[in-house]
C-alpha cells in the first residue's frame, strides 16, 4: 500500500494468484473472481488458463483507495473467492474460497508531537523553548499546555499556546506548585498537545511526559539564627566556655518554604 499523509488514505493494490500443483491440469476460459474488502465485493476477471500444474498464475488485481481513521489507524478485512467451473482429475470444482483475514495497515502519522529537546536551564520560573514536530502540511495549528506534578498530586493545566502555527514555543513554567514535591530539588512536568487542521482536531491528544524540572534555590528552607547556650549554672555566669565544665546547648530557628523543612542539624 502507498499512503498519503495529508489526505489520510492508503491506496491498496490486491492481486489474486492461483497456485497449481504439479500434475493438476487446468484448461478453462475467462472467469470472474471476487475480492471482498470490508464487506464490499470487487470483481477480478481472468483470461483463459491452460496449465499442467507446477506454476503460479496471476488471475488479476484491483486498486482501491481507503481512508484511515482520524488517528491514522486502519484495520481492513479481506477475503477472496476463485471461480473455476472446471474438472480437475475427474472431479468437478465450481470454485473455492481463498480465505479471509483482517490486516492492520501501517499507521499514518497524523498528530504532531513535542520534541524531546528543550532549551533552557530546567529551573522553574525561567524561560524555556520547546519544538513541535509536525506531520501534516497545510493549515495546521496546535494547542499546547503543561502540568506540574509531584508525589502529592498535580497542578491544573497551564497553556503554553492556543491555536498557534508556530513550531518553536517559549514559556516560563510556573513555580507555584513546588509544594507538590516537598524536600526535593526536582519536580516533574508533563506537556500535552492537540493538533488541528483547518480548525478540526486530528486524532487524539499526545503527551510528552516526565520532564525533570529544578526547584529554584529560593524555595530551600533556611536557618535564621543559631544560639549557643551554656546550661551549666556553675560555668554559665562566667560568660565564657570552660573546658570540661560548660554544657552547651544549640538552639536554631528555621523557616520552612512550600513544605520543605530542615530535618536534622548536626553540631560537631
Tab-separated table of C-alpha atoms in Angstrom:
chain	number	residue	atom	x	y	z
A	1	UNK	CA	0.000	0.000	0.000
A	2	UNK	CA	1.071	3.557	-0.655
A	3	UNK	CA	-0.020	6.227	1.797
A	4	UNK	CA	-0.965	9.882	1.601
A	5	UNK	CA	-0.226	11.585	4.906
A	6	UNK	CA	-2.033	14.858	4.266
A	7	UNK	CA	-5.231	13.253	2.969
A	8	UNK	CA	-5.066	10.288	5.385
A	9	UNK	CA	-5.608	7.461	2.910
A	10	UNK	CA	-3.890	4.356	1.582
A	11	UNK	CA	-4.011	3.088	-1.996
A	12	UNK	CA	-4.220	-0.697	-1.901
A	13	UNK	CA	-3.347	-2.976	-4.791
A	14	UNK	CA	-4.606	-6.516	-4.253
A	15	UNK	CA	-3.522	-9.275	-6.624
A	16	UNK	CA	-5.208	-12.683	-6.843
A	17	UNK	CA	-2.971	-15.674	-7.593
A	18	UNK	CA	-3.823	-19.293	-8.354
A	19	UNK	CA	-1.148	-21.794	-7.314
A	20	UNK	CA	-1.400	-25.031	-9.314
A	21	UNK	CA	0.455	-28.057	-8.024
A	22	UNK	CA	2.335	-30.256	-10.459
A	23	UNK	CA	0.134	-32.805	-12.229
A	24	UNK	CA	-3.070	-30.790	-11.860
A	25	UNK	CA	-4.103	-29.990	-15.417
A	26	UNK	CA	-6.351	-26.980	-15.805
A	27	UNK	CA	-7.897	-25.706	-19.013
A	28	UNK	CA	-10.569	-23.044	-18.598
A	29	UNK	CA	-11.748	-19.945	-20.358
A	30	UNK	CA	-12.345	-16.483	-18.999
A	31	UNK	CA	-13.592	-16.429	-15.400
A	32	UNK	CA	-14.714	-13.808	-12.894
A	33	UNK	CA	-13.435	-13.925	-9.323
A	34	UNK	CA	-14.296	-11.930	-6.216
A	35	UNK	CA	-12.227	-9.931	-3.750
A	36	UNK	CA	-14.139	-8.618	-0.754
A	37	UNK	CA	-12.877	-5.548	1.120
A	38	UNK	CA	-14.714	-4.748	4.334
A	39	UNK	CA	-17.946	-6.307	3.060
A	40	UNK	CA	-17.891	-4.917	-0.480
A	41	UNK	CA	-17.309	-7.267	-3.430
A	42	UNK	CA	-14.968	-6.340	-6.272
A	43	UNK	CA	-14.729	-8.367	-9.472
A	44	UNK	CA	-11.473	-9.632	-10.959
A	45	UNK	CA	-11.619	-11.133	-14.462
A	46	UNK	CA	-9.003	-13.640	-15.598
A	47	UNK	CA	-8.253	-14.670	-19.162
A	48	UNK	CA	-8.100	-18.275	-20.390
A	49	UNK	CA	-5.879	-20.629	-18.395
A	50	UNK	CA	-4.017	-23.599	-19.802
A	51	UNK	CA	-1.588	-25.331	-17.472
A	52	UNK	CA	-0.412	-28.773	-16.455
A	53	UNK	CA	0.409	-27.519	-12.975
A	54	UNK	CA	3.561	-26.584	-11.158
A	55	UNK	CA	3.025	-22.863	-11.614
A	56	UNK	CA	1.501	-19.760	-10.064
A	57	UNK	CA	-0.974	-17.933	-12.269
A	58	UNK	CA	-1.944	-14.307	-11.762
A	59	UNK	CA	-5.705	-14.036	-12.105
A	60	UNK	CA	-5.858	-10.256	-11.846
A	61	UNK	CA	-5.674	-7.347	-9.448
A	62	UNK	CA	-7.683	-4.382	-8.213
A	63	UNK	CA	-6.738	-0.974	-6.817
A	64	UNK	CA	-8.741	0.549	-4.006
A	65	UNK	CA	-8.348	3.804	-2.067
A	66	UNK	CA	-9.391	3.581	1.559
A	67	UNK	CA	-9.343	6.322	4.165
A	68	UNK	CA	-7.880	5.775	7.609
A	69	UNK	CA	-9.386	6.650	10.950
A	70	UNK	CA	-8.807	10.144	12.272
A	71	UNK	CA	-5.823	8.971	14.316
A	72	UNK	CA	-4.196	7.338	11.277
A	73	UNK	CA	-5.006	3.717	12.131
A	74	UNK	CA	-6.992	1.292	9.975
A	75	UNK	CA	-7.842	-2.416	10.067
A	76	UNK	CA	-9.088	-3.927	6.796
A	77	UNK	CA	-10.985	-7.215	6.393
A	78	UNK	CA	-10.155	-9.088	3.184
A	79	UNK	CA	-11.479	-12.265	1.586
A	80	UNK	CA	-11.465	-13.824	-1.875
A	81	UNK	CA	-13.305	-16.406	-3.964
A	82	UNK	CA	-11.897	-18.082	-7.066
A	83	UNK	CA	-14.401	-19.178	-9.743
A	84	UNK	CA	-13.174	-22.240	-11.698
A	85	UNK	CA	-16.069	-24.304	-13.108
A	86	UNK	CA	-13.598	-26.965	-14.190
A	87	UNK	CA	-12.837	-30.672	-13.899
A	88	UNK	CA	-9.633	-31.398	-12.063
A	89	UNK	CA	-8.516	-35.040	-12.065
A	90	UNK	CA	-12.044	-36.098	-12.866
A	91	UNK	CA	-13.703	-34.024	-10.143
A	92	UNK	CA	-15.829	-31.000	-10.918
A	93	UNK	CA	-14.799	-27.925	-8.949
A	94	UNK	CA	-17.067	-24.913	-9.143
A	95	UNK	CA	-14.719	-22.702	-7.167
A	96	UNK	CA	-13.111	-22.237	-3.774
A	97	UNK	CA	-12.508	-19.641	-1.081
A	98	UNK	CA	-9.102	-18.069	-0.868
A	99	UNK	CA	-9.603	-17.470	2.839
A	100	UNK	CA	-10.088	-14.282	4.828
A	101	UNK	CA	-8.105	-12.177	7.239
A	102	UNK	CA	-8.011	-8.793	8.946
A	103	UNK	CA	-4.870	-6.802	8.290
A	104	UNK	CA	-3.645	-3.710	10.108
A	105	UNK	CA	-2.269	-1.102	7.752
A	106	UNK	CA	0.734	0.951	8.769
A	107	UNK	CA	-0.410	3.874	10.866
A	108	UNK	CA	-0.331	7.167	9.002
A	109	UNK	CA	1.449	9.778	11.152
A	110	UNK	CA	-1.127	12.438	11.906
A	111	UNK	CA	-0.755	14.098	15.271
A	112	UNK	CA	2.114	16.445	15.993
A	113	UNK	CA	4.403	15.719	18.924
A	114	UNK	CA	6.613	17.746	21.245
A	115	UNK	CA	10.305	17.109	20.635
A	116	UNK	CA	12.419	15.536	23.374
A	117	UNK	CA	14.775	18.514	23.264
A	118	UNK	CA	14.028	21.526	25.458
A	119	UNK	CA	16.111	24.685	25.501
A	120	UNK	CA	16.522	26.211	28.954
A	121	UNK	CA	18.073	25.773	32.378
A	122	UNK	CA	15.309	23.421	33.567
A	123	UNK	CA	14.718	25.709	36.543
A	124	UNK	CA	11.096	26.610	37.170
A	125	UNK	CA	10.186	30.270	36.653
A	126	UNK	CA	12.795	30.704	33.895
A	127	UNK	CA	12.226	30.791	30.100
A	128	UNK	CA	12.245	27.540	28.144
A	129	UNK	CA	11.657	26.759	24.470
A	130	UNK	CA	10.109	23.581	23.081
A	131	UNK	CA	9.809	22.445	19.458
A	132	UNK	CA	6.805	20.831	17.768
A	133	UNK	CA	7.432	18.041	15.269
A	134	UNK	CA	4.652	18.465	12.713
A	135	UNK	CA	3.443	15.611	10.488
A	136	UNK	CA	0.858	17.384	8.331
A	137	UNK	CA	1.094	20.277	5.892
A	138	UNK	CA	-1.431	22.988	5.162
A	139	UNK	CA	-3.402	24.977	7.713
A	140	UNK	CA	-2.173	23.173	10.829
A	141	UNK	CA	-2.366	24.695	14.310
A	142	UNK	CA	-1.724	23.437	17.814
A	143	UNK	CA	-2.858	23.990	21.365
A	144	UNK	CA	-0.135	23.154	23.884
A	145	UNK	CA	-0.161	23.082	27.675
A	146	UNK	CA	1.750	21.686	30.640
A	147	UNK	CA	1.130	20.424	34.151
A	148	UNK	CA	3.420	20.302	37.178
A	149	UNK	CA	3.191	17.147	39.289
A	150	UNK	CA	4.817	15.501	42.274
A	151	UNK	CA	4.204	12.894	44.944
A	152	UNK	CA	1.390	14.979	46.438
A	153	UNK	CA	-0.598	15.463	43.247
A	154	UNK	CA	-0.602	17.702	40.212
A	155	UNK	CA	-1.428	21.250	39.252
A	156	UNK	CA	-4.034	22.299	36.747
A	157	UNK	CA	-3.072	22.725	33.099
A	158	UNK	CA	-1.224	25.877	32.055
A	159	UNK	CA	-1.478	26.908	28.415
A	160	UNK	CA	1.765	27.410	26.530
A	161	UNK	CA	-0.065	28.439	23.339
A	162	UNK	CA	-3.534	28.125	21.835
A	163	UNK	CA	-4.318	27.677	18.142
A	164	UNK	CA	-0.789	28.615	17.141
A	165	UNK	CA	1.010	27.811	13.908
A	166	UNK	CA	4.434	28.463	15.457
A	167	UNK	CA	6.583	25.393	15.925
A	168	UNK	CA	9.005	26.880	18.468
A	169	UNK	CA	7.234	27.957	21.639
A	170	UNK	CA	8.781	29.810	24.570
A	171	UNK	CA	7.164	29.709	28.006
A	172	UNK	CA	8.006	30.125	31.683
A	173	UNK	CA	6.957	27.087	33.750
A	174	UNK	CA	5.357	28.205	36.980
A	175	UNK	CA	6.995	27.710	40.366
A	176	UNK	CA	3.697	27.922	42.256
A	177	UNK	CA	3.412	24.195	42.871
A	178	UNK	CA	6.785	23.157	44.291
A	179	UNK	CA	4.935	22.025	47.429
A	180	UNK	CA	3.711	19.025	45.411
A	181	UNK	CA	7.211	17.550	45.757
A	182	UNK	CA	8.488	18.787	49.149
A	183	UNK	CA	12.064	18.274	50.289
A	184	UNK	CA	13.229	17.689	46.734
A	185	UNK	CA	15.330	19.716	44.339
A	186	UNK	CA	13.406	18.395	41.306
A	187	UNK	CA	9.779	18.106	40.243
A	188	UNK	CA	8.037	16.703	37.164
A	189	UNK	CA	6.389	18.426	34.212
A	190	UNK	CA	4.148	16.864	31.529
A	191	UNK	CA	3.340	18.553	28.203
A	192	UNK	CA	0.201	17.915	26.143
A	193	UNK	CA	-0.548	18.919	22.548
A	194	UNK	CA	-3.629	18.860	20.326
A	195	UNK	CA	-3.314	19.045	16.540
A	196	UNK	CA	-5.832	20.835	14.314
A	197	UNK	CA	-6.104	21.053	10.540
A	198	UNK	CA	-8.475	23.655	9.128
A	199	UNK	CA	-9.861	24.015	12.644
A	200	UNK	CA	-10.728	20.321	13.058
A	201	UNK	CA	-8.862	18.261	15.638
A	202	UNK	CA	-6.747	15.495	14.139
A	203	UNK	CA	-6.535	12.274	16.139
A	204	UNK	CA	-6.014	12.312	19.867
A	205	UNK	CA	-4.059	14.429	22.316
A	206	UNK	CA	-0.410	13.404	22.501
A	207	UNK	CA	1.798	13.819	25.539
A	208	UNK	CA	5.480	14.199	26.266
A	209	UNK	CA	5.684	13.352	29.946
A	210	UNK	CA	8.254	13.070	32.691
A	211	UNK	CA	10.357	16.207	32.239
A	212	UNK	CA	12.637	16.729	35.253
A	213	UNK	CA	12.488	20.357	36.345
A	214	UNK	CA	14.634	22.004	39.021
A	215	UNK	CA	13.174	23.798	42.020
A	216	UNK	CA	14.703	27.287	42.455
A	217	UNK	CA	17.082	27.655	45.394
A	218	UNK	CA	14.858	30.303	46.936
A	219	UNK	CA	12.453	27.534	47.979
A	220	UNK	CA	15.062	25.809	50.134
A	221	UNK	CA	14.385	26.079	53.888
A	222	UNK	CA	16.689	28.463	55.768
A	223	UNK	CA	18.389	28.665	59.160
A	224	UNK	CA	17.548	32.097	60.522
A	225	UNK	CA	19.591	32.062	63.724
A	226	UNK	CA	21.853	29.873	65.838
A	227	UNK	CA	22.143	30.396	69.608
A	228	UNK	CA	24.743	28.566	71.697
A	229	UNK	CA	23.969	28.408	75.427
A	230	UNK	CA	25.839	27.077	78.450
A	231	UNK	CA	23.293	25.226	80.562
A	232	UNK	CA	25.690	24.507	83.448
A	233	UNK	CA	24.773	27.165	86.069
A	234	UNK	CA	28.231	26.938	87.643
A	235	UNK	CA	30.065	27.977	84.485
A	236	UNK	CA	27.266	29.896	82.776
A	237	UNK	CA	27.776	33.063	84.850
A	238	UNK	CA	31.326	33.412	83.551
A	239	UNK	CA	30.074	34.079	80.016
A	240	UNK	CA	32.880	32.019	78.513
A	241	UNK	CA	33.357	28.405	77.578
A	242	UNK	CA	35.043	26.427	80.359
A	243	UNK	CA	36.617	23.248	79.111
A	244	UNK	CA	35.307	20.079	80.760
A	245	UNK	CA	32.680	22.090	82.661
A	246	UNK	CA	30.480	24.013	80.230
A	247	UNK	CA	27.498	22.084	78.870
A	248	UNK	CA	26.489	23.562	75.545
A	249	UNK	CA	23.038	23.630	74.040
A	250	UNK	CA	22.426	24.817	70.490
A	251	UNK	CA	19.098	26.420	69.586
A	252	UNK	CA	18.245	27.112	65.965
A	253	UNK	CA	15.408	28.956	64.328
A	254	UNK	CA	14.465	27.817	60.831
A	255	UNK	CA	11.949	28.780	58.174
A	256	UNK	CA	10.308	26.137	56.007
A	257	UNK	CA	9.218	27.020	52.472
A	258	UNK	CA	6.492	25.384	50.404
A	259	UNK	CA	6.516	22.272	52.568
A	260	UNK	CA	10.311	21.890	52.562
A	261	UNK	CA	11.798	21.544	56.037
A	262	UNK	CA	15.190	21.077	57.684
A	263	UNK	CA	15.056	17.561	59.058
A	264	UNK	CA	18.267	17.462	61.056
A	265	UNK	CA	21.011	19.778	62.323
A	266	UNK	CA	24.304	18.296	63.431
A	267	UNK	CA	26.867	20.145	65.567
A	268	UNK	CA	30.399	18.767	65.846
